[in-house]
């Protein structure tokens, strides 16, 4: 007899008749999950360690599938000298301590912006733990080192766990300068580490944007034109307002620059449920001013690209070798043209956000 759960796991791998035993590594409990919580001590905005040895690393950037909730904490773990399996990654709230507007997922900037701050945060925590251990043993800090998430000393080989040193270390003065590891010393950075949310994702426990629910929450969805850059010419909210649950309909104005609008014009429908606002959108009958992109098409874009390739007055970026001479003298040449469609850069989940607007804050 096969349990329903085991059958589902196996059937995702095979549509045929061979039933295989499948072991999902993510189903094994993370060791840190079994650690009973102690008294938590903060070392900096990125690192907290409690008295039972639980190490929390805070990820400042939104994780939307690009892997920053793995990549950025690896920087801290590397400098701290603790195994990836012994940490808990926490998604940080928005805060000025993380650079304010830098807390965004855009332009492949996350690792670039936070590499040094997070590496330094791990190094600071490491130095504080080493100093706390040195004071505990009444020896020089130079005799102390970190191995496998514990602080050891080279004199008598005694060692202490991070939890045993957490309180003392968190109260020490933060060093102004710390020595960062060299690339040749990396043990975690550059390697492979499992996604800290993998178990939650596979079991359905992860909270996505659409899962958020706050008291009195309303829903909104915006009707936009399929033509990029189009403006709203007119719409009729009468029919939409008769849909049960629809509360308000209004135009969303253009915001941004002409060639790169951050928010295109559209018509927002607000109501008490997702179903209501989507049904309200269908009743709007909008008329659009398509603007400069009225005749835009994939074929037209490909034609523009081909015309640019044939131009001889382009800017020369690099001049190295003599490719045309080599091609002329080659026994065989291969010429190919590759076309890539215009693809939207969107996640699997519809783009969404939840706004909790109060009189004094948002």
Short mmCIF file of C-alpha atoms in Angstrom, two decimals:
data_model
loop_
_atom_site.label_atom_id
_atom_site.label_comp_id
_atom_site.label_asym_id
_atom_site.label_seq_id
_atom_site.Cartn_x
_atom_site.Cartn_y
_atom_site.Cartn_z
CA UNK A 1 0.00 0.00 0.00
CA UNK A 2 1.34 3.45 -0.94
CA UNK A 3 0.46 6.52 1.11
CA UNK A 4 -1.26 9.30 -0.85
CA UNK A 5 1.58 11.73 -0.12
CA UNK A 6 4.22 9.27 -1.34
CA UNK A 7 2.18 8.56 -4.48
CA UNK A 8 1.93 12.26 -5.32
CA UNK A 9 5.68 12.71 -4.81
CA UNK A 10 6.45 9.79 -7.07
CA UNK A 11 3.89 10.63 -9.73
CA UNK A 12 5.41 14.10 -10.21
CA UNK A 13 8.52 12.36 -11.51
CA UNK A 14 6.83 9.78 -13.70
CA UNK A 15 3.63 9.67 -15.67
CA UNK A 16 4.10 5.96 -16.31
CA UNK A 17 3.77 2.76 -14.32
CA UNK A 18 7.09 2.58 -12.45
CA UNK A 19 6.69 3.78 -8.88
CA UNK A 20 9.99 4.96 -7.42
CA UNK A 21 10.88 5.82 -3.85
CA UNK A 22 11.64 9.53 -3.68
CA UNK A 23 13.56 11.24 -0.90
CA UNK A 24 13.20 15.01 -0.88
CA UNK A 25 16.17 16.41 1.01
CA UNK A 26 14.15 19.45 1.97
CA UNK A 27 11.81 17.25 4.02
CA UNK A 28 14.55 16.67 6.57
CA UNK A 29 14.26 19.06 9.44
CA UNK A 30 16.74 21.89 9.44
CA UNK A 31 18.88 21.46 12.60
CA UNK A 32 18.18 25.04 13.67
CA UNK A 33 14.44 24.33 13.73
CA UNK A 34 14.94 21.86 16.57
CA UNK A 35 16.94 24.33 18.67
CA UNK A 36 14.85 25.58 21.58
CA UNK A 37 14.90 29.40 21.55
CA UNK A 38 17.10 31.16 24.08
CA UNK A 39 17.65 34.84 24.83
CA UNK A 40 18.39 36.65 21.56
CA UNK A 41 21.24 39.17 21.32
CA UNK A 42 21.73 41.57 18.42
CA UNK A 43 25.20 42.08 16.98
CA UNK A 44 24.17 44.35 14.09
CA UNK A 45 21.30 44.79 11.65
CA UNK A 46 22.18 41.53 9.89
CA UNK A 47 23.16 39.17 12.72
CA UNK A 48 21.48 37.95 15.91
CA UNK A 49 22.64 35.06 18.08
CA UNK A 50 20.73 33.61 21.02
CA UNK A 51 22.05 31.93 24.15
CA UNK A 52 21.26 28.46 22.77
CA UNK A 53 23.39 29.04 19.69
CA UNK A 54 20.68 29.89 17.16
CA UNK A 55 22.17 32.25 14.55
CA UNK A 56 19.73 34.46 12.63
CA UNK A 57 20.90 36.21 9.48
CA UNK A 58 18.64 38.92 8.08
CA UNK A 59 18.22 39.26 4.32
CA UNK A 60 17.51 42.92 3.42
CA UNK A 61 16.36 42.49 -0.19
CA UNK A 62 13.03 41.08 -1.48
CA UNK A 63 13.32 37.47 -2.61
CA UNK A 64 11.31 37.03 -5.81
CA UNK A 65 13.01 33.94 -7.16
CA UNK A 66 16.37 35.51 -8.04
CA UNK A 67 18.13 33.78 -5.13
CA UNK A 68 19.17 36.70 -2.90
CA UNK A 69 17.77 35.05 0.23
CA UNK A 70 20.49 32.44 -0.33
CA UNK A 71 23.31 34.51 -1.84
CA UNK A 72 23.36 37.41 0.64
CA UNK A 73 23.24 35.37 3.90
CA UNK A 74 26.09 33.26 2.48
CA UNK A 75 28.28 36.38 2.75
CA UNK A 76 27.55 36.67 6.47
CA UNK A 77 27.92 32.95 7.15
CA UNK A 78 31.27 32.94 5.35
CA UNK A 79 32.78 35.65 7.53
CA UNK A 80 31.13 34.38 10.70
CA UNK A 81 32.63 30.95 10.22
CA UNK A 82 29.45 28.94 10.65
CA UNK A 83 28.06 26.14 8.50
CA UNK A 84 25.08 27.00 6.28
CA UNK A 85 23.00 24.27 7.97
CA UNK A 86 23.36 25.97 11.36
CA UNK A 87 21.76 29.31 10.49
CA UNK A 88 18.21 30.62 10.14
CA UNK A 89 17.57 33.14 7.37
CA UNK A 90 15.00 35.84 8.18
CA UNK A 91 13.46 38.26 5.66
CA UNK A 92 14.16 41.76 7.00
CA UNK A 93 11.55 44.48 7.22
CA UNK A 94 12.04 47.78 5.40
CA UNK A 95 14.38 49.98 7.45
CA UNK A 96 16.83 52.83 7.07
CA UNK A 97 19.52 50.63 8.69
CA UNK A 98 19.67 48.67 5.43
CA UNK A 99 20.08 51.72 3.23
CA UNK A 100 16.44 52.68 2.74
CA UNK A 101 15.83 52.86 -1.01
CA UNK A 102 18.51 50.21 -1.69
CA UNK A 103 16.12 47.57 -0.33
CA UNK A 104 14.81 46.73 -3.76
CA UNK A 105 15.01 43.95 -6.31
CA UNK A 106 16.00 45.64 -9.56
CA UNK A 107 18.81 45.81 -12.06
CA UNK A 108 20.78 42.85 -10.66
CA UNK A 109 22.02 45.18 -7.92
CA UNK A 110 21.30 43.21 -4.74
CA UNK A 111 24.59 41.34 -4.36
CA UNK A 112 26.52 44.28 -5.78
CA UNK A 113 25.10 46.72 -3.21
CA UNK A 114 25.08 44.45 -0.15
CA UNK A 115 28.23 42.37 -0.72
CA UNK A 116 30.48 44.50 1.46
CA UNK A 117 27.92 45.50 4.15
CA UNK A 118 26.88 41.88 4.76
CA UNK A 119 30.42 40.52 4.56
CA UNK A 120 31.48 43.19 7.05
CA UNK A 121 28.51 42.40 9.33
CA UNK A 122 29.62 38.78 9.55
CA UNK A 123 33.22 39.78 10.19
CA UNK A 124 32.19 42.18 12.99
CA UNK A 125 30.15 39.46 14.71
CA UNK A 126 33.08 37.07 14.36
CA UNK A 127 35.51 39.52 15.95
CA UNK A 128 33.14 40.21 18.84
CA UNK A 129 32.80 36.48 19.54
CA UNK A 130 36.57 36.02 19.42
CA UNK A 131 37.09 38.94 21.79
CA UNK A 132 34.44 37.61 24.19
CA UNK A 133 36.11 34.20 24.23
CA UNK A 134 39.52 35.77 24.85
CA UNK A 135 38.16 37.69 27.83
CA UNK A 136 36.46 34.57 29.18
CA UNK A 137 39.69 32.59 29.04
CA UNK A 138 41.86 35.58 29.98
CA UNK A 139 44.10 35.07 26.97
CA UNK A 140 45.07 37.07 23.90
CA UNK A 141 42.52 37.25 21.10
CA UNK A 142 45.31 36.06 18.74
CA UNK A 143 45.15 32.64 20.43
CA UNK A 144 41.48 32.23 19.53
CA UNK A 145 39.98 31.01 16.29
CA UNK A 146 36.60 29.85 14.97
CA UNK A 147 36.01 26.37 13.66
CA UNK A 148 32.69 24.72 12.81
CA UNK A 149 30.66 27.40 14.54
CA UNK A 150 32.62 27.27 17.80
CA UNK A 151 35.39 29.44 19.23
CA UNK A 152 38.49 27.48 20.22
CA UNK A 153 41.83 28.51 21.70
CA UNK A 154 45.21 27.26 20.64
CA UNK A 155 46.65 27.11 24.17
CA UNK A 156 44.63 24.32 25.75
CA UNK A 157 42.18 23.53 22.90
CA UNK A 158 39.13 24.48 24.94
CA UNK A 159 36.15 25.66 22.93
CA UNK A 160 32.91 27.57 23.45
CA UNK A 161 29.74 27.69 21.39
CA UNK A 162 28.40 30.92 19.93
CA UNK A 163 25.44 30.73 22.32
CA UNK A 164 27.70 30.66 25.36
CA UNK A 165 29.41 33.85 24.18
CA UNK A 166 26.41 35.67 22.68
CA UNK A 167 25.49 37.90 25.62
CA UNK A 168 29.04 38.96 26.44
CA UNK A 169 30.01 39.48 22.80
CA UNK A 170 26.95 41.60 21.99
CA UNK A 171 27.86 44.08 24.74
CA UNK A 172 31.43 44.69 23.56
CA UNK A 173 32.42 47.79 21.61
CA UNK A 174 32.09 47.24 17.88
CA UNK A 175 35.52 47.33 16.20
CA UNK A 176 36.03 50.18 13.73
CA UNK A 177 37.97 48.00 11.30
CA UNK A 178 37.78 44.28 10.61
CA UNK A 179 39.79 42.01 8.36
CA UNK A 180 37.69 40.44 5.60
CA UNK A 181 38.47 37.02 4.17
CA UNK A 182 40.37 36.81 0.90
CA UNK A 183 38.86 35.00 -2.05
CA UNK A 184 41.29 32.11 -1.56
CA UNK A 185 39.86 31.59 1.96
CA UNK A 186 36.21 31.28 0.92
CA UNK A 187 34.50 28.04 1.94
CA UNK A 188 30.84 29.02 1.44
CA UNK A 189 30.91 31.87 -1.08
CA UNK A 190 31.17 30.50 -4.60
CA UNK A 191 29.76 27.14 -3.60
CA UNK A 192 26.24 25.74 -3.63
CA UNK A 193 23.80 26.22 -0.76
CA UNK A 194 20.20 25.04 -0.51
CA UNK A 195 17.40 27.59 -0.68
CA UNK A 196 16.41 28.32 2.95
CA UNK A 197 12.73 28.39 1.93
CA UNK A 198 12.73 25.16 -0.09
CA UNK A 199 10.85 23.10 2.48
CA UNK A 200 8.19 25.81 2.87
CA UNK A 201 7.83 26.20 -0.89
CA UNK A 202 7.36 22.49 -1.53
CA UNK A 203 4.95 21.98 1.39
CA UNK A 204 2.94 25.10 0.51
CA UNK A 205 3.81 26.88 3.76
CA UNK A 206 5.51 29.88 2.11
CA UNK A 207 3.60 33.14 2.26
CA UNK A 208 3.41 34.91 -1.08
CA UNK A 209 2.09 38.38 -1.79
CA UNK A 210 -1.40 37.10 -2.56
CA UNK A 211 -1.52 35.32 0.84
CA UNK A 212 -1.44 38.55 2.86
CA UNK A 213 -4.66 39.35 4.69
CA UNK A 214 -5.28 42.30 7.02
CA UNK A 215 -8.56 43.40 8.66
CA UNK A 216 -10.80 45.50 6.43
CA UNK A 217 -8.65 44.89 3.38
CA UNK A 218 -9.98 45.87 -0.05
CA UNK A 219 -8.82 44.62 -3.43
CA UNK A 220 -7.87 46.52 -6.56
CA UNK A 221 -6.94 45.57 -10.10
CA UNK A 222 -5.97 47.86 -12.97
CA UNK A 223 -7.09 47.67 -16.58
CA UNK A 224 -4.26 48.56 -18.97
CA UNK A 225 -3.91 48.66 -22.73
CA UNK A 226 -1.94 45.93 -24.49
CA UNK A 227 -0.08 48.64 -26.42
CA UNK A 228 2.84 49.98 -24.41
CA UNK A 229 2.57 53.68 -23.57
CA UNK A 230 -1.13 54.00 -24.46
CA UNK A 231 -3.24 56.62 -22.63
CA UNK A 232 -6.83 56.40 -21.41
CA UNK A 233 -9.11 58.28 -23.79
CA UNK A 234 -12.40 57.37 -22.12
CA UNK A 235 -14.21 54.69 -20.11
CA UNK A 236 -17.65 54.13 -18.60
CA UNK A 237 -17.74 53.10 -14.93
CA UNK A 238 -21.55 52.70 -14.84
CA UNK A 239 -21.70 48.97 -15.58
CA UNK A 240 -18.67 48.21 -13.42
CA UNK A 241 -20.25 49.93 -10.41
CA UNK A 242 -23.29 47.64 -10.65
CA UNK A 243 -21.12 44.56 -10.06
CA UNK A 244 -21.69 43.33 -6.46
CA UNK A 245 -18.61 44.14 -4.39
CA UNK A 246 -17.23 46.91 -6.63
CA UNK A 247 -16.83 50.12 -4.58
CA UNK A 248 -14.89 52.57 -6.72
CA UNK A 249 -13.53 53.06 -10.26
CA UNK A 250 -10.98 55.72 -11.19
CA UNK A 251 -8.25 56.57 -13.68
CA UNK A 252 -4.62 55.96 -12.65
CA UNK A 253 -2.47 58.74 -14.13
CA UNK A 254 0.78 58.27 -16.01
CA UNK A 255 3.89 58.44 -13.81
CA UNK A 256 7.53 58.53 -14.90
CA UNK A 257 9.41 59.50 -18.03
CA UNK A 258 7.98 59.44 -21.56
CA UNK A 259 10.14 56.53 -22.73
CA UNK A 260 10.14 54.69 -19.41
CA UNK A 261 6.90 55.07 -17.47
CA UNK A 262 7.04 53.65 -13.96
CA UNK A 263 3.26 53.46 -13.98
CA UNK A 264 1.34 53.44 -17.26
CA UNK A 265 -2.11 54.95 -17.44
CA UNK A 266 -4.94 52.64 -16.57
CA UNK A 267 -8.30 52.28 -14.88
CA UNK A 268 -8.37 50.94 -11.32
CA UNK A 269 -11.32 49.02 -9.93
CA UNK A 270 -11.56 48.70 -6.14
CA UNK A 271 -13.81 46.23 -4.34
CA UNK A 272 -14.33 43.67 -1.61
CA UNK A 273 -12.89 40.69 -3.49
CA UNK A 274 -10.57 39.75 -6.33
CA UNK A 275 -13.51 38.23 -8.22
CA UNK A 276 -15.52 41.47 -7.98
CA UNK A 277 -12.76 43.75 -9.29
CA UNK A 278 -11.83 41.42 -12.16
CA UNK A 279 -15.48 41.24 -13.19
CA UNK A 280 -15.73 45.03 -12.88
CA UNK A 281 -12.76 45.50 -15.21
CA UNK A 282 -14.51 43.50 -17.93
CA UNK A 283 -17.42 45.98 -17.85
CA UNK A 284 -15.35 49.15 -18.37
CA UNK A 285 -15.35 49.32 -22.20
CA UNK A 286 -12.28 51.60 -22.31
CA UNK A 287 -11.18 53.58 -25.36
CA UNK A 288 -7.40 53.97 -25.69
CA UNK A 289 -5.15 56.52 -27.35
CA UNK A 290 -2.42 54.18 -28.61
CA UNK A 291 0.08 57.00 -29.15
CA UNK A 292 3.50 56.44 -30.76
CA UNK A 293 3.31 52.65 -30.58
CA UNK A 294 0.11 52.26 -32.60
CA UNK A 295 1.84 50.29 -35.36
CA UNK A 296 4.35 48.50 -33.14
CA UNK A 297 4.86 44.80 -33.87
CA UNK A 298 7.46 42.08 -33.55
CA UNK A 299 8.03 42.21 -37.32
CA UNK A 300 8.64 45.97 -37.19
CA UNK A 301 11.11 45.62 -34.32
CA UNK A 302 13.01 42.88 -36.18
CA UNK A 303 13.12 45.13 -39.23
CA UNK A 304 14.61 47.97 -37.18
CA UNK A 305 17.26 45.61 -35.76
CA UNK A 306 18.20 44.39 -39.25
CA UNK A 307 18.51 47.97 -40.50
CA UNK A 308 20.81 48.80 -37.59
CA UNK A 309 23.00 45.79 -38.37
CA UNK A 310 23.43 46.96 -41.95
CA UNK A 311 24.49 50.49 -40.99
CA UNK A 312 28.17 51.33 -41.30
CA UNK A 313 28.19 54.47 -39.14
CA UNK A 314 27.82 52.84 -35.75
CA UNK A 315 30.02 53.72 -32.78
CA UNK A 316 33.18 51.61 -32.60
CA UNK A 317 33.53 50.19 -29.09
CA UNK A 318 36.55 47.93 -29.59
CA UNK A 319 38.98 47.33 -32.48
CA UNK A 320 40.88 44.08 -32.11
CA UNK A 321 42.20 41.77 -34.83
CA UNK A 322 40.92 41.79 -38.43
CA UNK A 323 37.73 39.70 -38.49
CA UNK A 324 36.79 40.57 -42.08
CA UNK A 325 40.24 39.54 -43.37
CA UNK A 326 40.01 36.24 -41.48
CA UNK A 327 36.49 35.56 -42.76
CA UNK A 328 37.56 36.24 -46.36
CA UNK A 329 40.38 33.72 -46.06
CA UNK A 330 38.41 31.01 -44.24
CA UNK A 331 37.66 27.68 -45.94
CA UNK A 332 34.21 27.55 -44.41
CA UNK A 333 31.97 30.24 -42.91
CA UNK A 334 28.65 29.95 -41.14
CA UNK A 335 26.15 32.78 -41.02
CA UNK A 336 23.04 32.74 -38.82
CA UNK A 337 20.55 35.31 -37.63
CA UNK A 338 18.86 34.73 -34.28
CA UNK A 339 15.56 36.37 -33.37
CA UNK A 340 14.33 36.63 -29.79
CA UNK A 341 10.72 37.68 -29.10
CA UNK A 342 9.80 40.64 -26.94
CA UNK A 343 9.27 38.92 -23.58
CA UNK A 344 7.65 40.37 -20.46
CA UNK A 345 9.82 40.26 -17.36
CA UNK A 346 7.26 38.96 -14.89
CA UNK A 347 7.08 36.37 -12.07
CA UNK A 348 4.72 33.37 -12.12
CA UNK A 349 2.59 35.00 -9.45
CA UNK A 350 0.72 38.11 -10.65
CA UNK A 351 2.58 41.26 -9.59
CA UNK A 352 0.93 42.51 -6.41
CA UNK A 353 1.46 44.39 -3.18
CA UNK A 354 -0.47 45.03 0.02
CA UNK A 355 -0.65 48.58 1.38
CA UNK A 356 -1.55 49.19 5.02
CA UNK A 357 -2.34 52.92 4.97
CA UNK A 358 -2.83 54.74 8.26
CA UNK A 359 -3.18 58.45 9.07
CA UNK A 360 0.45 58.73 10.19
CA UNK A 361 2.21 56.02 8.21
CA UNK A 362 2.06 53.61 5.33
#
